[in-house]
Every structure is written in structure tokens, then in C-alpha cells.
PDB file of C-alpha atoms in Angstrom:
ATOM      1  CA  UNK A  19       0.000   0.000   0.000  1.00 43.00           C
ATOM      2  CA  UNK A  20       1.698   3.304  -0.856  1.00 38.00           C
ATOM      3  CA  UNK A  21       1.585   5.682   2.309  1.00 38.00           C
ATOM      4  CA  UNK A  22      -0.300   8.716   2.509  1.00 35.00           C
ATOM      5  CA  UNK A  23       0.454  12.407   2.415  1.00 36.00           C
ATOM      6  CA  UNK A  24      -1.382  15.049   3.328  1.00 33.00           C
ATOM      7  CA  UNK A  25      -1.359  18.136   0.880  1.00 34.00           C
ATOM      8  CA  UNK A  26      -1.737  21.419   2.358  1.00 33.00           C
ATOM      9  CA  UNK A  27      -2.557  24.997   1.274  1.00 32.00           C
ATOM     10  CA  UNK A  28      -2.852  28.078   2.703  1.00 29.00           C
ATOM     11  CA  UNK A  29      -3.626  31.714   1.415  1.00 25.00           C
ATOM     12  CA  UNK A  30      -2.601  34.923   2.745  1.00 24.00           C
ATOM     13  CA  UNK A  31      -5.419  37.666   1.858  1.00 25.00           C
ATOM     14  CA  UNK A  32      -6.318  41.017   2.424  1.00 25.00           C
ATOM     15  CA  UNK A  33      -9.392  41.882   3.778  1.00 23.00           C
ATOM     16  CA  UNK A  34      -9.236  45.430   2.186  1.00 22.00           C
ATOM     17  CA  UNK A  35      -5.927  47.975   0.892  1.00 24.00           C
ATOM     18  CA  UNK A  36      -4.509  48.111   4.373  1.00 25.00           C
ATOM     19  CA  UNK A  37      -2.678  46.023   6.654  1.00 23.00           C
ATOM     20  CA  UNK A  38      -5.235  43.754   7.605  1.00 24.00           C
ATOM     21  CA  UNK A  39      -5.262  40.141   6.614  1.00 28.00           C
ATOM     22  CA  UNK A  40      -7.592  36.604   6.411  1.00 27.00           C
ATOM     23  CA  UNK A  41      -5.586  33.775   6.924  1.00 29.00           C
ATOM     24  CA  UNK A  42      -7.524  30.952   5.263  1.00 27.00           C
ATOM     25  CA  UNK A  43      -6.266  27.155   5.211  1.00 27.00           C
ATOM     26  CA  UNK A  44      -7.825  24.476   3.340  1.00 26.00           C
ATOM     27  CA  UNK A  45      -6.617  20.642   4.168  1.00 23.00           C
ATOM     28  CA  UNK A  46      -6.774  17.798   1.555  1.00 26.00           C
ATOM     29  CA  UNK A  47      -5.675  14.494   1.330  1.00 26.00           C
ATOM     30  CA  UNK A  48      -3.774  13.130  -1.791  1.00 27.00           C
ATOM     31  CA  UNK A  49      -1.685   9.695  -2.189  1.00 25.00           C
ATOM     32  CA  UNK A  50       2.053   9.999  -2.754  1.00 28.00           C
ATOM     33  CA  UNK A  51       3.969   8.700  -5.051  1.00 30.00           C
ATOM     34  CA  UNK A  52       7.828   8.226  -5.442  1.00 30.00           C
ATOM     35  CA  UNK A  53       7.924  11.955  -5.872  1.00 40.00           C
ATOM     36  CA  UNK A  54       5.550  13.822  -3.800  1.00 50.00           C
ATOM     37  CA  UNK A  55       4.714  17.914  -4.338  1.00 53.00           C
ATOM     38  CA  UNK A  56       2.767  20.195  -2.281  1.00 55.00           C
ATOM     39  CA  UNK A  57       2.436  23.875  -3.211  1.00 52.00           C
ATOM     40  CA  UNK A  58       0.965  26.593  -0.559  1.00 47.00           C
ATOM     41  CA  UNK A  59       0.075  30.107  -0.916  1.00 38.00           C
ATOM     42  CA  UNK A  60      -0.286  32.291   2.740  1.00 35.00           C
ATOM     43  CA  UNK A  61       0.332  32.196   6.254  1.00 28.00           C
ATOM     44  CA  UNK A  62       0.812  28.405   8.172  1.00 30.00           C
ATOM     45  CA  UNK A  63       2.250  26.983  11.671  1.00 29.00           C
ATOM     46  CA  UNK A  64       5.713  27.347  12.028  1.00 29.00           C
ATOM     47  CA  UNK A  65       7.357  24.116  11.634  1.00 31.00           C
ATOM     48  CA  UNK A  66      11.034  23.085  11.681  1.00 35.00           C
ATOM     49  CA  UNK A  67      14.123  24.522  10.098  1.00 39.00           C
ATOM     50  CA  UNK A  68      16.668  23.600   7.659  1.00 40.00           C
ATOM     51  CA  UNK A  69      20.697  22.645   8.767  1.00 39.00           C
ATOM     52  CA  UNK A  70      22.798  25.825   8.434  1.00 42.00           C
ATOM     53  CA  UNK A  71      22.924  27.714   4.931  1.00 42.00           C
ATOM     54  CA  UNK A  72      26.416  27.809   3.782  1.00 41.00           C
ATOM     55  CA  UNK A  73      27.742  31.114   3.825  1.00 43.00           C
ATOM     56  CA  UNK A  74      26.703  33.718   1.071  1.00 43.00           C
ATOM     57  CA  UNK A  75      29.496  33.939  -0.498  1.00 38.00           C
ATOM     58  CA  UNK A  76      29.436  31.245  -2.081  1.00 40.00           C
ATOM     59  CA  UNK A  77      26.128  31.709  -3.400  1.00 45.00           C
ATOM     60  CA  UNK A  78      26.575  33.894  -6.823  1.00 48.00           C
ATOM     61  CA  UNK A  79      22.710  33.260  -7.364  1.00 61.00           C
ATOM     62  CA  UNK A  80      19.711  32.800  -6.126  1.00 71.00           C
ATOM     63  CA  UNK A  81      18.070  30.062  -8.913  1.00 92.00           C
ATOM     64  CA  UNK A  82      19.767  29.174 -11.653  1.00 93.00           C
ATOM     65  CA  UNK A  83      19.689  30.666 -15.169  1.00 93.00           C
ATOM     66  CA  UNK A  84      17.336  28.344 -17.020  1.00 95.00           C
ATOM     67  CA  UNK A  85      15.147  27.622 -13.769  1.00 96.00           C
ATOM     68  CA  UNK A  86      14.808  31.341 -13.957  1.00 96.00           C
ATOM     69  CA  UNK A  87      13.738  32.205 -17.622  1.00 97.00           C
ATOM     70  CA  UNK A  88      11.384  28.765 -17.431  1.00 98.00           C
ATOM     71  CA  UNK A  89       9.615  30.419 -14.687  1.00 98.00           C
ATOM     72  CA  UNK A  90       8.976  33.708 -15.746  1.00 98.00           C
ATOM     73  CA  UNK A  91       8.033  32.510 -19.035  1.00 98.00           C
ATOM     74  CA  UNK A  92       5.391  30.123 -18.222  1.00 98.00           C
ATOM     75  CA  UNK A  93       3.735  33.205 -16.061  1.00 98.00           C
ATOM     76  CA  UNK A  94       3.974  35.206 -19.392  1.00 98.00           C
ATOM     77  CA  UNK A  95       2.485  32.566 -21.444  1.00 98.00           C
ATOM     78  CA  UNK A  96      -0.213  31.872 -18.578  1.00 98.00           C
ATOM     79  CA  UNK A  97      -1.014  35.256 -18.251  1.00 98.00           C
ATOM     80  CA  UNK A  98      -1.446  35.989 -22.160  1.00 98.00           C
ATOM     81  CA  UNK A  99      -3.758  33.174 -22.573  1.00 98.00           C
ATOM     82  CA  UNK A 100      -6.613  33.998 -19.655  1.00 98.00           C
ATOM     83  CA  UNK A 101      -9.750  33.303 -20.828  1.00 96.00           C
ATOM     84  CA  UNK A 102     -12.487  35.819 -20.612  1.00 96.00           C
ATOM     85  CA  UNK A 103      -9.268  37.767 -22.081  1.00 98.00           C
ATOM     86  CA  UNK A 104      -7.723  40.479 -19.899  1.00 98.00           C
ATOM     87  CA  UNK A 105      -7.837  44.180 -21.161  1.00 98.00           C
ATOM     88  CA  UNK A 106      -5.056  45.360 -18.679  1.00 98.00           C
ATOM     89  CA  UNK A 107      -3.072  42.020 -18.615  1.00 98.00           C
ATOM     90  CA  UNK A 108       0.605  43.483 -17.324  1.00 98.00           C
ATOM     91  CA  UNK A 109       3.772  41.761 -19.019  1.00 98.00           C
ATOM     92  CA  UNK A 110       5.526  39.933 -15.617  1.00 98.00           C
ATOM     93  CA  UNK A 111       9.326  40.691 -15.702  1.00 97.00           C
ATOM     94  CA  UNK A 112      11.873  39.555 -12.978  1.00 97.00           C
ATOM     95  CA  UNK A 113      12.841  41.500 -10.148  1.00 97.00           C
ATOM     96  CA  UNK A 114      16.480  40.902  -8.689  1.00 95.00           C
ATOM     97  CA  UNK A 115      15.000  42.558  -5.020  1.00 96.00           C
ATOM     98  CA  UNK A 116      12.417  39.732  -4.948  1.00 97.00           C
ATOM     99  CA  UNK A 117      14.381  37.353  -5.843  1.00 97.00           C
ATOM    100  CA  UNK A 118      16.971  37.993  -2.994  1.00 96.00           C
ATOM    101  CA  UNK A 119      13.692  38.066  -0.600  1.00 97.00           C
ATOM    102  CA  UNK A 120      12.990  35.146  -1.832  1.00 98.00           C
ATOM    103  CA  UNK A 121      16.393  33.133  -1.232  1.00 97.00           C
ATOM    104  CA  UNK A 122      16.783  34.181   2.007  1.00 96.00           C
ATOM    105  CA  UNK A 123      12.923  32.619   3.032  1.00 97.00           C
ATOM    106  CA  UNK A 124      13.768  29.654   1.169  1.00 97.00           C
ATOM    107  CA  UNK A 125      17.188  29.227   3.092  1.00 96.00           C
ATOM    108  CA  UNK A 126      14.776  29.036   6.381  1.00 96.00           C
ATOM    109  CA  UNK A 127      13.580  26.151   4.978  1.00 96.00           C
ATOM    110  CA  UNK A 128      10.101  26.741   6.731  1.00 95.00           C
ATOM    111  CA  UNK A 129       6.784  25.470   5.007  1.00 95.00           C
ATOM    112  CA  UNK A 130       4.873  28.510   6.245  1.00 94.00           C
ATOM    113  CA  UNK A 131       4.797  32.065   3.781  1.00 95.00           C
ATOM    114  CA  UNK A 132       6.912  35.061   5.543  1.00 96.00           C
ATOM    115  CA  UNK A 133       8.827  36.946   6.397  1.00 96.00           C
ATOM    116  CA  UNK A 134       5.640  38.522   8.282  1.00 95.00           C
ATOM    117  CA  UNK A 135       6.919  42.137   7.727  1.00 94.00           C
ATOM    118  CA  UNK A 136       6.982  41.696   3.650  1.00 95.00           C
ATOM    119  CA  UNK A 137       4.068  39.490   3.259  1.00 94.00           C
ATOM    120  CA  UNK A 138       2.060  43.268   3.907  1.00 93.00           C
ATOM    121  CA  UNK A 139       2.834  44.359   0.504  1.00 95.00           C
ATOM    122  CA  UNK A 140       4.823  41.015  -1.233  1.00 97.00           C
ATOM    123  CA  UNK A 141       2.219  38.039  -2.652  1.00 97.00           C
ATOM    124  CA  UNK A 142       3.667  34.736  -3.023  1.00 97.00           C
ATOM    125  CA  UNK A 143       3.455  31.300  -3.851  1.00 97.00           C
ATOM    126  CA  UNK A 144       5.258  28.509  -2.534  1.00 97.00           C
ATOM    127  CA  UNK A 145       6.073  24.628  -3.784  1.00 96.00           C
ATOM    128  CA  UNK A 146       8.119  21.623  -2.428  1.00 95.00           C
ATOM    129  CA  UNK A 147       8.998  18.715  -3.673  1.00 93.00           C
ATOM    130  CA  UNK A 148      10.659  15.749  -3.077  1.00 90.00           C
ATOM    131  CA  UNK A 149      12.818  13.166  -5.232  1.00 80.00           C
ATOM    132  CA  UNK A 150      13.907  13.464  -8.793  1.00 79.00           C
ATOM    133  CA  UNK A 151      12.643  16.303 -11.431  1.00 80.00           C
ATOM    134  CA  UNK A 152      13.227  17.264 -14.771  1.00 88.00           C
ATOM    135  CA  UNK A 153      12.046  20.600 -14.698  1.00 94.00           C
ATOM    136  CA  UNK A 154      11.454  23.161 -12.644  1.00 96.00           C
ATOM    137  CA  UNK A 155       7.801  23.841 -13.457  1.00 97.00           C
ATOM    138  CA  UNK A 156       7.128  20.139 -11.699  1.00 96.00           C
ATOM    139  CA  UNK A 157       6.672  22.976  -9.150  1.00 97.00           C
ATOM    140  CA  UNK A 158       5.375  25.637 -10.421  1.00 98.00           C
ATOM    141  CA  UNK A 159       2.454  24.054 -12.717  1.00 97.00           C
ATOM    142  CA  UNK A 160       0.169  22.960  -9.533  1.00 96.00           C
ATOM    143  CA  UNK A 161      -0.211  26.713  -8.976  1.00 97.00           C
ATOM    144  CA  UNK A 162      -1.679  27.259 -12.623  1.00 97.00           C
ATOM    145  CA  UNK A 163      -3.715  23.939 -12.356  1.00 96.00           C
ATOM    146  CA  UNK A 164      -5.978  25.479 -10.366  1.00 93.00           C
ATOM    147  CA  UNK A 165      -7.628  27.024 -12.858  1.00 93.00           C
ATOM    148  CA  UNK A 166      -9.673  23.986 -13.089  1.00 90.00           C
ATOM    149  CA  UNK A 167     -11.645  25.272  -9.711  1.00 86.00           C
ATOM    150  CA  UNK A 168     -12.101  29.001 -10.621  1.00 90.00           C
ATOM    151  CA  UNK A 169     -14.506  30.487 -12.575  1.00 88.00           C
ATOM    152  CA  UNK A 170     -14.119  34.615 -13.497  1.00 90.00           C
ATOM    153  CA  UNK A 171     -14.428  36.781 -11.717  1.00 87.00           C
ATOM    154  CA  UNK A 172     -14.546  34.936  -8.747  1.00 74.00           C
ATOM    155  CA  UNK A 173     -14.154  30.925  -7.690  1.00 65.00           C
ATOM    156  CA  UNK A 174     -16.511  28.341  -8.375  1.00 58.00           C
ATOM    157  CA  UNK A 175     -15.625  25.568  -5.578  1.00 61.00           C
ATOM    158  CA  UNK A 176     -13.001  27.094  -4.228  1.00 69.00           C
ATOM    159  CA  UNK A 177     -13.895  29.814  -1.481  1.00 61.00           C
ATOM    160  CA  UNK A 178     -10.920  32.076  -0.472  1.00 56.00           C
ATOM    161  CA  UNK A 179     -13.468  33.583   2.580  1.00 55.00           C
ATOM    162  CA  UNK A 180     -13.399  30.509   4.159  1.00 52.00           C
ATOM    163  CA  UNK A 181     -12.651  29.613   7.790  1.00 44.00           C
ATOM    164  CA  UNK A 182      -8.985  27.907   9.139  1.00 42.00           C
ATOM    165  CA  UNK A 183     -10.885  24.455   9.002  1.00 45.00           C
ATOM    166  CA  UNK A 184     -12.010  24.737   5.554  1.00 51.00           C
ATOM    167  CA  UNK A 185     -12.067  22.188   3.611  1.00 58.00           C
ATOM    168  CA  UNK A 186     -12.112  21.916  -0.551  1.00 65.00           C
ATOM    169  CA  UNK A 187      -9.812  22.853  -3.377  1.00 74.00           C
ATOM    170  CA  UNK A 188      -7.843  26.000  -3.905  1.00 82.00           C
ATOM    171  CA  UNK A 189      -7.666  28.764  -6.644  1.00 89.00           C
ATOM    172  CA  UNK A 190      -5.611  31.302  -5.332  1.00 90.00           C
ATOM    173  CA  UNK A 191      -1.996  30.342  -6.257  1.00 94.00           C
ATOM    174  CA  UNK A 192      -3.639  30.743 -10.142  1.00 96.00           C
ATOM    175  CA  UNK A 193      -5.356  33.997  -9.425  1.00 95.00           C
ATOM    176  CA  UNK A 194      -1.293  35.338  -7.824  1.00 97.00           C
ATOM    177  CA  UNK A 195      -0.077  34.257 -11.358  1.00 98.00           C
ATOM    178  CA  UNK A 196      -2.626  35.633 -13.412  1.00 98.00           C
ATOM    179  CA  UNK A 197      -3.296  39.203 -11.012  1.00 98.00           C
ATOM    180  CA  UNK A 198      -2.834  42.314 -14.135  1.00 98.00           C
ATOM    181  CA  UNK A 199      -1.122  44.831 -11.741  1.00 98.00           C
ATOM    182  CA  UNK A 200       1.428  41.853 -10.163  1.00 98.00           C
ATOM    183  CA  UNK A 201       4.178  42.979 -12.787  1.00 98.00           C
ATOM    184  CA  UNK A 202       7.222  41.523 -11.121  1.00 98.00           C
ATOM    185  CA  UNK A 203       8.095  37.982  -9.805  1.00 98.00           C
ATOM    186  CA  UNK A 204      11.329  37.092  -8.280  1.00 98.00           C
ATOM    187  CA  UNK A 205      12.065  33.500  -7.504  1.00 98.00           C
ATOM    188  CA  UNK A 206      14.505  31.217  -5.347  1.00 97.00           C
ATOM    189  CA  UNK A 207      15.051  27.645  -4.995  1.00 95.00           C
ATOM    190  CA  UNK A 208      16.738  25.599  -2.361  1.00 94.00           C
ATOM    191  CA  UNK A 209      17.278  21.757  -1.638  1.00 93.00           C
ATOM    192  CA  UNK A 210      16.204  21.395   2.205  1.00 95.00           C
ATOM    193  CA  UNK A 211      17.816  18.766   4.345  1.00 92.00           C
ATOM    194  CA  UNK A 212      15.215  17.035   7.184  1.00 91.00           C
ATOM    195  CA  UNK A 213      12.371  19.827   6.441  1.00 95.00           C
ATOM    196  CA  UNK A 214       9.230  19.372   8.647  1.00 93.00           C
ATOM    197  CA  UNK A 215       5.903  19.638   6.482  1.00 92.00           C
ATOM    198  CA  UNK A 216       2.799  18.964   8.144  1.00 88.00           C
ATOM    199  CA  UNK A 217       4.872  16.430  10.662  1.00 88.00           C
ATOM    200  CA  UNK A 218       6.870  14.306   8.174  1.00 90.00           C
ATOM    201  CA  UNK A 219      10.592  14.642   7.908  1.00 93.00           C
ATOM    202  CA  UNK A 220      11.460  14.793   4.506  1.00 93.00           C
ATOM    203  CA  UNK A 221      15.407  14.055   4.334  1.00 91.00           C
ATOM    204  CA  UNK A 222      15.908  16.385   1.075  1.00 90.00           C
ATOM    205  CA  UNK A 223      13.166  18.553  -0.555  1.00 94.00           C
ATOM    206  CA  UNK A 224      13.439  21.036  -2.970  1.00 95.00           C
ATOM    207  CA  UNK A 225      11.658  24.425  -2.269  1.00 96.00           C
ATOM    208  CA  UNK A 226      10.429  26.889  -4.105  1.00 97.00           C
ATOM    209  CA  UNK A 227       9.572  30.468  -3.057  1.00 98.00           C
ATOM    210  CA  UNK A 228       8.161  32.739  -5.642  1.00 98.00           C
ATOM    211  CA  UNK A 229       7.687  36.332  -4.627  1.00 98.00           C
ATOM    212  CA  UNK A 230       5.009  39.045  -6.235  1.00 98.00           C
ATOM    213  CA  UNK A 231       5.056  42.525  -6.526  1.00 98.00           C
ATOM    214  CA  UNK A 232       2.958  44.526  -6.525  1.00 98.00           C
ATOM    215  CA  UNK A 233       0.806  41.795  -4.498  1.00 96.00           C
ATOM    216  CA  UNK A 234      -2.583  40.066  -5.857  1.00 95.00           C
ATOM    217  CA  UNK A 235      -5.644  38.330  -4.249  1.00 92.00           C
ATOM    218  CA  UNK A 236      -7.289  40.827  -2.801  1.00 91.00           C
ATOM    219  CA  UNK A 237     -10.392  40.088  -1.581  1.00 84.00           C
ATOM    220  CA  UNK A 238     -13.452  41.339  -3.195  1.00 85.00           C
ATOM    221  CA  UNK A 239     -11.501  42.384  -6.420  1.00 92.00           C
ATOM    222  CA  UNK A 240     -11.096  40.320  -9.980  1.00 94.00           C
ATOM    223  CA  UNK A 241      -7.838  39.819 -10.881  1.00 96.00           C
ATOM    224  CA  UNK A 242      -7.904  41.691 -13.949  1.00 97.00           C
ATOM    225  CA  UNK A 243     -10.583  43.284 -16.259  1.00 97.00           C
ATOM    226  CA  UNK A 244     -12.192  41.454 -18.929  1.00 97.00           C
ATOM    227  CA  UNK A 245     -12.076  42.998 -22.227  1.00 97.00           C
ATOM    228  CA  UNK A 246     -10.336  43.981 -25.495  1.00 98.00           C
ATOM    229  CA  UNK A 247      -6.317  42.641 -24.816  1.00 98.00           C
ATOM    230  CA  UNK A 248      -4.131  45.570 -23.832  1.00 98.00           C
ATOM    231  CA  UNK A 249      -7.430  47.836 -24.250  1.00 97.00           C
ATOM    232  CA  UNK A 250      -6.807  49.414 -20.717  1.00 98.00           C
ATOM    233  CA  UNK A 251      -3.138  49.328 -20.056  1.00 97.00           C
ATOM    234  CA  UNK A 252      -1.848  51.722 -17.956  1.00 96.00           C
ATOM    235  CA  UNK A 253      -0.410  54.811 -19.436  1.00 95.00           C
ATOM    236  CA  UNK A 254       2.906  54.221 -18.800  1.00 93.00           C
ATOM    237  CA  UNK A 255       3.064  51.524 -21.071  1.00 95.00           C
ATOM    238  CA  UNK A 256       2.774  53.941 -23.991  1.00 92.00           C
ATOM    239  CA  UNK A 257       0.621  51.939 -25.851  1.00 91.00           C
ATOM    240  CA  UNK A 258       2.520  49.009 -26.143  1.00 94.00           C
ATOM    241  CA  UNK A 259       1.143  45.437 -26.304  1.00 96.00           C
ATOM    242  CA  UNK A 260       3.000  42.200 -26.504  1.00 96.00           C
ATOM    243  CA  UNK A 261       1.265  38.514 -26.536  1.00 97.00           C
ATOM    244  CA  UNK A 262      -2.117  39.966 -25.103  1.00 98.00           C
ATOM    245  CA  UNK A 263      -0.234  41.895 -22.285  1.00 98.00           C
ATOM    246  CA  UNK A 264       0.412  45.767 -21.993  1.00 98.00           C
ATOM    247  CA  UNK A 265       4.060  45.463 -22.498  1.00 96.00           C
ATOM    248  CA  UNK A 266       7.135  47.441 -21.324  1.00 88.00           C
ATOM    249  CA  UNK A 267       8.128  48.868 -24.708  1.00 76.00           C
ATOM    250  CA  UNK A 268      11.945  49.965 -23.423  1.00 62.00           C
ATOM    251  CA  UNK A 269      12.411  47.268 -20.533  1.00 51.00           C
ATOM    252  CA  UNK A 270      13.851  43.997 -21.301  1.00 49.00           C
ATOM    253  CA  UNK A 271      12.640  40.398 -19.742  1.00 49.00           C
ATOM    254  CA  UNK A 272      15.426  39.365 -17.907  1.00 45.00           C
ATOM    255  CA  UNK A 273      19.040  40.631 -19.575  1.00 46.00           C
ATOM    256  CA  UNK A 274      19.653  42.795 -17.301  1.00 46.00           C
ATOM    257  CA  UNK A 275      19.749  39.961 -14.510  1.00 44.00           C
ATOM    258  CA  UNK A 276      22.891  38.246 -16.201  1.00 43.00           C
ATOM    259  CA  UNK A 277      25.234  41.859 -16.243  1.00 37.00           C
TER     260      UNK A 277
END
């Protein structure tokens, strides 16, 4: 009989534009295989911590250069490709800030969002993962799989209002990835030794952290506006559409990361 694993997820929202936040946690069972994955998106219990970091100098960077281009493109391509179409659909580029933010929660090695302080005006998603891969978005394609459970503008079966004991499917690592005005991602990824999630040890597990800015899933609110593609783009865009998105006419995707 193969053993069991439960799957957890959790979503950080805000109740309104201020500091106030819902915590929301929804619990599901799933059956493991040889490689197990669990994503999460919010605030959980603390659990345990990863052996020391090594020292940061000799970390040049904080995901590697074809983890980090997969990644940003398949947001791209997910967010061009919403359907009712998005009018103010913002091209997602990468953000070196996040990115460090990022690496440095994913060196805590702690399957709970944080650091407290940034998750006021950061969104993110998070993924772990354990035994072999072959590509990166093993971890980050759960988050846009949701889409199965949400219908526009707001979910179907999956109810991001609902108490700590709630129980069902989730939707709100999609709506993070698809959320117009969340123009920047920054992303780290770390191989945790003896990581605690939800009770289990597991000996080495790869983590994800993914990092949003400015931050989505706000309650109450789509997360973009349906409508003609790059009809209502903000102004500073000049006018400039790319693949369905309002798109940075004089900023580049991610060359400027490898200078």
C-alpha cells in the first residue's frame, strides 16, 4: 500500500488595501507517489528549520539561469492566454530585489509564507517537492492547475473567505499568477535537508519560493478586467502590447539579470 500524504494549502489575503489580513487554510488528502509535491500560498504553523545555509558567499545566485527564464516565461504565457481575455493584462518581468527576498525565506527552509513584515505588501506562492525532477515547473504548474476550480471573476468551488478548518480545493496560487497589476516575480530555490511539512521529515526537498510585486488576491476584487487585450493598459506603457499583455516597450525580460 503506498503511504499517505497530506497536501496542504494556505492563502494569505487582504481583507481590504490596508494592513489587515484573512488567513484561510484548506486541508486535503492526496496519495504519494515516489515523488511527492505540495504547493501553498499564505500564512501556516511554524514548523522546523533547515541545517545551516552555507555562507553567502558562495552563493553567486539565487536560482539558476534556465530555472529562472522557465519560470517567468510560463507566467507570461499563462497570463497571455486567460480566458475571458484580460484588457489590462501586465507583461511579468523579474525583479532581482524579490528574488533575494525570496532566497533568504527559502534558506529558512520553513513550510509557512513570511517573512511577516513583507508578506504586507509582497504576494507569493510557494512549492516543495521531493525526489527526482526534470524541470522546474514540476513545481510551479500545480499553482496554474488550479484554474480547473475558478470560474471569473470569482471561484466556483473554491472559497478564499473561508474559515482555518475549511475544507475543498484552492484557486488562489492561479489567481497570484494571473493578477494584471502583479508585474514583477522574483524567484529562489533551495534543496532542504530534514524539512518538517505537516509532521513528516522529509530528508531532502526542494523548495520553491516565488515572490510578487505589486501583491494580488485581494479580496473582493477580480484579478484583472475582462475585455479587449491591452485595451486598458496603464499609461505608462505607452501603448505598447505584446502577446495579449500591456508590455514594457523599453524594458527587457530578464538581460539585465545576467550583467
Amino acid at each position: 500500500m503506498k503511504p499517505q500524504l497530506f497536501a496542504v494549502d494556505f492563502i494569505l489575503l487582504c481583507v481590504s488595501c490596508g494592513a489587515s489580513a484573512l488567513a484561510t487554510s484548506v486541508l486535503a488528502a492526496s496519495t504519494s507517489s515516489p515523488s511527492a509535491n505540495i504547493t501553498s500560498l499564505g500564512t501556516a504553523h511554524r514548523f522546523g528549520k533547515d541545517e545551516p545555509a552555507p555562507s553567502k558567499s558562495r552563493r553567486k545566485r539565487f536560482i539558476s539561469q534556465n530555472d529562472m527564464i522557465a519560470i517567468l516565461d510560463y507566467h507570461n504565457k499563462v497570463r497571455g492566454r486567460v480566458f475571458p481575455p484580460a484588457s489590462n493584462m501586465e507583461y511579468m518581468v523579474w525583479d532581482d530585489t524579490l528574488a533575494k527576498t525570496a532566497e533568504d525565506w527559502a534558506h529558512s527552509c520553513l513550510w509557512e509564507h513570511g517573512p511577516p513584515h513583507l508578506l504586507r505588501f509582497l504576494g507569493q506562492n510557494l512549492s516543495v517537492r521531493t525526489g527526482r525532477y526534470r524541470s522546474i515547473l514540476q513545481l510551479v504548474k500545480p499553482w496554474y492547475d488550479e484554474v480547473k476550480d475558478y470560474s471569473f471573476p470569482y471561484p466556483r468551488d473554491c472559497n478564499p473567505r473561508c474559515p482555518l478548518r475549511c475544507y475543498g480545493p484552492m484557486c488562489t496560487h492561479y489567481t497570484q499568477m494571473v493578477w494584471a497589476t502583479s508585474n514583477k516575480i522574483g524567484c529562489a530555490v533551495h534543496t532542504c535537508h530534514n524539512m518538517n511539512v505537516w509532521g513528516s521529515v522529509w530528508k531532502r526537498a526542494t523548495y520553491l519560493v516565488c515572490n510578487y510585486s505589486p501583491k494580488g488576491n485581494w479580496i473582493g476584487e477580480a484579478p484583472y478586467k475582462v475585455g479587449v487585450p491591452c485595451s486598458a493598459c496603464p499609461p505608462s506603457y505607452g501603448g505598447s502590447c505584446s502577446n495579449n499583455m500591456c508590455f514594457p516597450a523599453l524594458k527587457t525580460n530578464y538581460l539585465h539579470w545576467f550583467k
